[in-house]
mmCIF file of C-alpha atoms in Angstrom:
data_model
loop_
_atom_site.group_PDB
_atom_site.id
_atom_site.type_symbol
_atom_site.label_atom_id
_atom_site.label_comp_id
_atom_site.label_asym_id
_atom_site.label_seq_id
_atom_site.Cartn_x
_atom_site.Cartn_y
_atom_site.Cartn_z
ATOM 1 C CA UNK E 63 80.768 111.074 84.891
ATOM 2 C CA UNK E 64 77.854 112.842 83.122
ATOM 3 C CA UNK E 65 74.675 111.566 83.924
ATOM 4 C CA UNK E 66 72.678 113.453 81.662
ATOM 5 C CA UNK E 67 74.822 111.617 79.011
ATOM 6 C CA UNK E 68 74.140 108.600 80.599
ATOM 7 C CA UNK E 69 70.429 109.080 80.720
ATOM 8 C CA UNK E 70 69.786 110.362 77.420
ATOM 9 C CA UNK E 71 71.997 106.814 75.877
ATOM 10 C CA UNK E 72 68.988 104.533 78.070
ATOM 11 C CA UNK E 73 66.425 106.135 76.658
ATOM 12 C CA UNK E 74 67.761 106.035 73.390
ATOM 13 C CA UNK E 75 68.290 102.171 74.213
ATOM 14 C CA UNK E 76 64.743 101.513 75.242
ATOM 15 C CA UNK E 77 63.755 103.161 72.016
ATOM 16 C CA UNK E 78 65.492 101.055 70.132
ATOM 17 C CA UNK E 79 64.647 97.899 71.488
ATOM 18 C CA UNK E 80 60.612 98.597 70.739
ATOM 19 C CA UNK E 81 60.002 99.958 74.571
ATOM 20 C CA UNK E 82 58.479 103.076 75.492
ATOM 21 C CA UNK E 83 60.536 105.043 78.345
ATOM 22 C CA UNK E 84 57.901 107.024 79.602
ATOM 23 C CA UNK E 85 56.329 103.648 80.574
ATOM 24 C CA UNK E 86 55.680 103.626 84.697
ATOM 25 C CA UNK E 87 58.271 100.779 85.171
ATOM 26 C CA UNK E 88 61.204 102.974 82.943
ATOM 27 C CA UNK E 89 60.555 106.274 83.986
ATOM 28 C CA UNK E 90 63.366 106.277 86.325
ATOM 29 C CA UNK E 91 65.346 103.357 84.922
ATOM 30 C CA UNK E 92 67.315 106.048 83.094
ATOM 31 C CA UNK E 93 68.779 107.489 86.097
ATOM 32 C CA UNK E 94 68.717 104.425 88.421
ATOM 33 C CA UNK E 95 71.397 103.269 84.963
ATOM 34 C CA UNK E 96 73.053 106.218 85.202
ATOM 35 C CA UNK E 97 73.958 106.045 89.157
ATOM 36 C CA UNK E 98 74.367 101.963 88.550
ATOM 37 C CA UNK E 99 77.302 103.463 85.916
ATOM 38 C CA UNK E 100 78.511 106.006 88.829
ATOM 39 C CA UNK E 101 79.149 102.754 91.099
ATOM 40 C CA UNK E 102 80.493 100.022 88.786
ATOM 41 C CA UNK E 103 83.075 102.497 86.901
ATOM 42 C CA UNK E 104 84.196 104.469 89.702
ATOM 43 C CA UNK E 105 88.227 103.031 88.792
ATOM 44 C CA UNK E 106 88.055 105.200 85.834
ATOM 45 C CA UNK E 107 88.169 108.176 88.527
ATOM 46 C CA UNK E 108 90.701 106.481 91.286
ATOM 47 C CA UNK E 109 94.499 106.116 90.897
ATOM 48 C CA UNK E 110 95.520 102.742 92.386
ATOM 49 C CA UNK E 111 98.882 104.191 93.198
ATOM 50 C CA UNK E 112 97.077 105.541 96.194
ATOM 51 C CA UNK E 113 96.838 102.706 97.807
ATOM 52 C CA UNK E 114 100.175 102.280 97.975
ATOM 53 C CA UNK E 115 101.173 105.481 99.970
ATOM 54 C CA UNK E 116 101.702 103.756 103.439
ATOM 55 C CA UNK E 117 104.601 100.239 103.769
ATOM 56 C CA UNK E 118 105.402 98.415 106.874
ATOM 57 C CA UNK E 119 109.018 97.557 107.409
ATOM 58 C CA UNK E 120 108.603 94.016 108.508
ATOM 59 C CA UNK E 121 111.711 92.374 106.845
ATOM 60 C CA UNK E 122 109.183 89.721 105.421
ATOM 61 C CA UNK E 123 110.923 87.754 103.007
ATOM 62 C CA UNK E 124 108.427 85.148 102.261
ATOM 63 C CA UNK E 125 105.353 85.003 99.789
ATOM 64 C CA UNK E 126 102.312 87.205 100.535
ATOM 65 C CA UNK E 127 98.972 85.702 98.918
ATOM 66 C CA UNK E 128 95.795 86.908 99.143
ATOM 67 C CA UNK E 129 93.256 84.346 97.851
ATOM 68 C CA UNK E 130 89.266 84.213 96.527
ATOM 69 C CA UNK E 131 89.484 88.438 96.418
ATOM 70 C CA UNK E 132 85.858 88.779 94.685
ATOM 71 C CA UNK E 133 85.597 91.395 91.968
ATOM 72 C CA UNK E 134 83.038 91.894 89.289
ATOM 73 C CA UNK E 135 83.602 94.030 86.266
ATOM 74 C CA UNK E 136 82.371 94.945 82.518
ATOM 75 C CA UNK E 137 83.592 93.621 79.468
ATOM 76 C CA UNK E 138 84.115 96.503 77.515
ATOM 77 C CA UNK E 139 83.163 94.947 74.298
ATOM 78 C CA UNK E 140 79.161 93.858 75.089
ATOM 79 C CA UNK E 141 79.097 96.303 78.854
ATOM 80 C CA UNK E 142 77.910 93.239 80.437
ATOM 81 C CA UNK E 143 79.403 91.876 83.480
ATOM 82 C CA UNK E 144 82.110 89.307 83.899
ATOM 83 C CA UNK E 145 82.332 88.201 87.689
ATOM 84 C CA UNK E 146 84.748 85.742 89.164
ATOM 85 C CA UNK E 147 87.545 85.588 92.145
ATOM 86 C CA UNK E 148 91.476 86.827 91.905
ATOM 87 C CA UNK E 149 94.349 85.624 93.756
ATOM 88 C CA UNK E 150 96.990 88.306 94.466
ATOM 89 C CA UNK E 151 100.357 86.730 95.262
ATOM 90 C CA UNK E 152 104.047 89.249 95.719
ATOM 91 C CA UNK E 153 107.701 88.463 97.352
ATOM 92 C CA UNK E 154 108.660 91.423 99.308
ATOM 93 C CA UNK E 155 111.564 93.351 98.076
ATOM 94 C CA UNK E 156 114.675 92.732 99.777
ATOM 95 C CA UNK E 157 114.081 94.809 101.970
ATOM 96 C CA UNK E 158 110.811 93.117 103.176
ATOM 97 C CA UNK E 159 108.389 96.241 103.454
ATOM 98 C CA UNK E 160 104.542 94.946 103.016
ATOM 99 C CA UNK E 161 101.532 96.736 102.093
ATOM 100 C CA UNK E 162 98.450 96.144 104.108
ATOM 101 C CA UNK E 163 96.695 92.759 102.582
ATOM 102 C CA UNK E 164 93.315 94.910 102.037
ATOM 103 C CA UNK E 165 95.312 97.040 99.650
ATOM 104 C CA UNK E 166 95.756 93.988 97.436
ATOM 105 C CA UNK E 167 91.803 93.792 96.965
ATOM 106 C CA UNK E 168 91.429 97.165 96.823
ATOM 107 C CA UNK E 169 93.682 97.294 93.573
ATOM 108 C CA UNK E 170 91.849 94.584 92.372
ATOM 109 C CA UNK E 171 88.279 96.450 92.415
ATOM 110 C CA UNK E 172 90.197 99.715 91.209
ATOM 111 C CA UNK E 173 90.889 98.073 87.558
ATOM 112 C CA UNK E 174 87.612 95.704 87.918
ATOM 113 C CA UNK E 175 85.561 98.526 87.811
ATOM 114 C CA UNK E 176 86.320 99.846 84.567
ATOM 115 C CA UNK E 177 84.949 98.681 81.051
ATOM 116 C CA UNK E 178 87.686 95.447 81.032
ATOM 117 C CA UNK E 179 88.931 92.854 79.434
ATOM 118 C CA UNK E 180 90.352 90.100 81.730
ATOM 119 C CA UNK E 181 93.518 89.697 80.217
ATOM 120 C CA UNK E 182 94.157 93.274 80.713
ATOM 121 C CA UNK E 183 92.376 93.401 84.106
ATOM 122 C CA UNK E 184 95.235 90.853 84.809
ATOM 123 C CA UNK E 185 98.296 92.626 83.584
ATOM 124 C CA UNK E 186 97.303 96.009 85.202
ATOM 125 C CA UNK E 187 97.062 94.484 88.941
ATOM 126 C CA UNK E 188 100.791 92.818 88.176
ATOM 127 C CA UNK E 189 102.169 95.497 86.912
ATOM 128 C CA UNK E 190 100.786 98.131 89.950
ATOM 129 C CA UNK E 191 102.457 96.106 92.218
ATOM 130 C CA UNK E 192 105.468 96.136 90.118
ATOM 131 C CA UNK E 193 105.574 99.318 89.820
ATOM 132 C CA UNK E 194 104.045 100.453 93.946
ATOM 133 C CA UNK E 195 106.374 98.014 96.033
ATOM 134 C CA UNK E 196 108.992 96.991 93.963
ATOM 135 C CA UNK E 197 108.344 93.638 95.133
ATOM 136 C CA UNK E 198 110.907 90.405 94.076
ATOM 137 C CA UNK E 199 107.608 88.931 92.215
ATOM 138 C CA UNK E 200 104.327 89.436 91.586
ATOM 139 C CA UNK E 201 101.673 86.897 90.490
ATOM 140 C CA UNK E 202 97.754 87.505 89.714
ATOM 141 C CA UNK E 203 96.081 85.031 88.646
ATOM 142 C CA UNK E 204 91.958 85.668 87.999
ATOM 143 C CA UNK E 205 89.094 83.025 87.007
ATOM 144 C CA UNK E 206 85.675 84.109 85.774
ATOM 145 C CA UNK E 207 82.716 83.545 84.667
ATOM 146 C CA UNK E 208 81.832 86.101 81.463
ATOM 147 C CA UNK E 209 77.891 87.030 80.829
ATOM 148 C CA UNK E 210 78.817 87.383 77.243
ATOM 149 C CA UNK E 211 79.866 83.900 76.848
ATOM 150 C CA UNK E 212 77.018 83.082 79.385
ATOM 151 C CA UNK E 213 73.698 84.566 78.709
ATOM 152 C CA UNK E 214 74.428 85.392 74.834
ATOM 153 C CA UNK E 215 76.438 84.520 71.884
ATOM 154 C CA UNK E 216 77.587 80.817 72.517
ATOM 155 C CA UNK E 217 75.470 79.862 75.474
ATOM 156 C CA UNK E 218 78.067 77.963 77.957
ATOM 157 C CA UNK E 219 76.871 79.378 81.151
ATOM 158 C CA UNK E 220 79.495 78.158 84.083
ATOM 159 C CA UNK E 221 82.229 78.511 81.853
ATOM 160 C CA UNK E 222 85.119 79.871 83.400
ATOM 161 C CA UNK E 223 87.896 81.783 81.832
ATOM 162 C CA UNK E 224 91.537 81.707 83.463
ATOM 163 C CA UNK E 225 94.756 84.746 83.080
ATOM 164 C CA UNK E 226 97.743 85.060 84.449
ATOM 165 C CA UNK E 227 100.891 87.205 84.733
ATOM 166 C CA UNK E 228 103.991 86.277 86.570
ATOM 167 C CA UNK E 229 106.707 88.869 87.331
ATOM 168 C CA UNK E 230 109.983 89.026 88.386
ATOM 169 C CA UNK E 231 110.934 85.755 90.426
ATOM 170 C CA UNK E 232 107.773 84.585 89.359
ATOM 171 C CA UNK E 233 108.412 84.181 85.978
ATOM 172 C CA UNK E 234 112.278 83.829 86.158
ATOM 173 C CA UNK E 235 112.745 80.467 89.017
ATOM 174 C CA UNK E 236 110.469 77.785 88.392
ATOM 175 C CA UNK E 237 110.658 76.756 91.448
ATOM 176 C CA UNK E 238 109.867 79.860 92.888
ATOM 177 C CA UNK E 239 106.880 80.027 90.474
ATOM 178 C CA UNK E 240 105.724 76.438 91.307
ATOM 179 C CA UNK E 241 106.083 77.051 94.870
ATOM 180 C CA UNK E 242 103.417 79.997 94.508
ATOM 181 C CA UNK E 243 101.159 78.510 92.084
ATOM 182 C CA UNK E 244 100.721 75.538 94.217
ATOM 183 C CA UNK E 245 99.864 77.981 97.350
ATOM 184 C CA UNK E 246 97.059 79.599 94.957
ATOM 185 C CA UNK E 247 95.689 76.154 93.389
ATOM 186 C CA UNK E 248 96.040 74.287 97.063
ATOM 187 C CA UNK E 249 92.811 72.328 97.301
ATOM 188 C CA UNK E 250 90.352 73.835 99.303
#
């Protein structure tokens, strides 16, 4: 990333907004943004397909789920957060190899922390697993709460906004798909 870049786009911010950036409280807000930027869009820089290196062989044949995963991202049409929980759900391909559960939060953050829109946040964890582990079925489904909907524009603050994708058995065997989206809207 280039900070300078970064930097130079704050101050030109505060400017515009009527503040002065040489103020004591802004004189480092510039590069306290810019290292802020480093951190929350560090999946521009990471390949998710990494994660994906290492399989066990455990002839698992059942669903996988991994529930509540936390993630926070920016909407890339206001670059103000959206922040909510995804659930992560596969059938292991045939041949039953697994990837470690951590990597299925870990692919999460990867697309999370890029300048987002959910739908698309959605579709991109699907289709890595898809694509990675070649997996019977693959379902994400994410809820969240949007700042721009929140703190701005219309004002609904606890609004929550759901996607989903279904793949492969998923979306193919209702059964199969009712069977999962019970596991990931079980009552808590």
């Amino acid at each position: 990333m280039d900070n300078a870049k970064i930097e130079e786009g704050v101050r030109l911010i505060l400017e515009g907004v009527g503040e002065d950036p040489n103020r004591e409280g802004l004189l480092d807000t510039p590069a306290r943004v810019a290292r802020m930027y480093n951190e929350v869009f560090a999946g521009l820089e990471e390949d998710p397909a990494k994660h994906f290196r290492v399989t066990f062989d455990e002839h698992h044949d059942g669903i996988v789920l991994v529930r509540d995963i936390p993630f926070y991202s920016m909407c890339e049409h206001h670059l103000v957060p959206f922040f909510g929980t995804a659930h992560v759900a596969y059938l292991p391909s045939e041949e039953g190899r697994l990837c470690g559960i951590s990597k299925l939060a870990r692919l999460v953050d990867v697309f999370a922390k890029r300048p987002q829109v959910q739908e698309r946040l959605t579709a991109q964890v699907a289709d890595t697993l898809m694509e990675q582990l070649n997996p019977r079925g693959v379902a994400v489904v994410m809820e969240a709460e949007h700042m721009c909907m929140s703190m701005r524009g219309v004002k609904k603050p606890g609004s929550k906004t759901t996607t989903s994708v279904v793949r492969g058995l998923f979306e193919s065997d209702p059964a199969v798909k009712a069977e999962v989206m019970s596991l990931i809207f079980r009552s808590v």
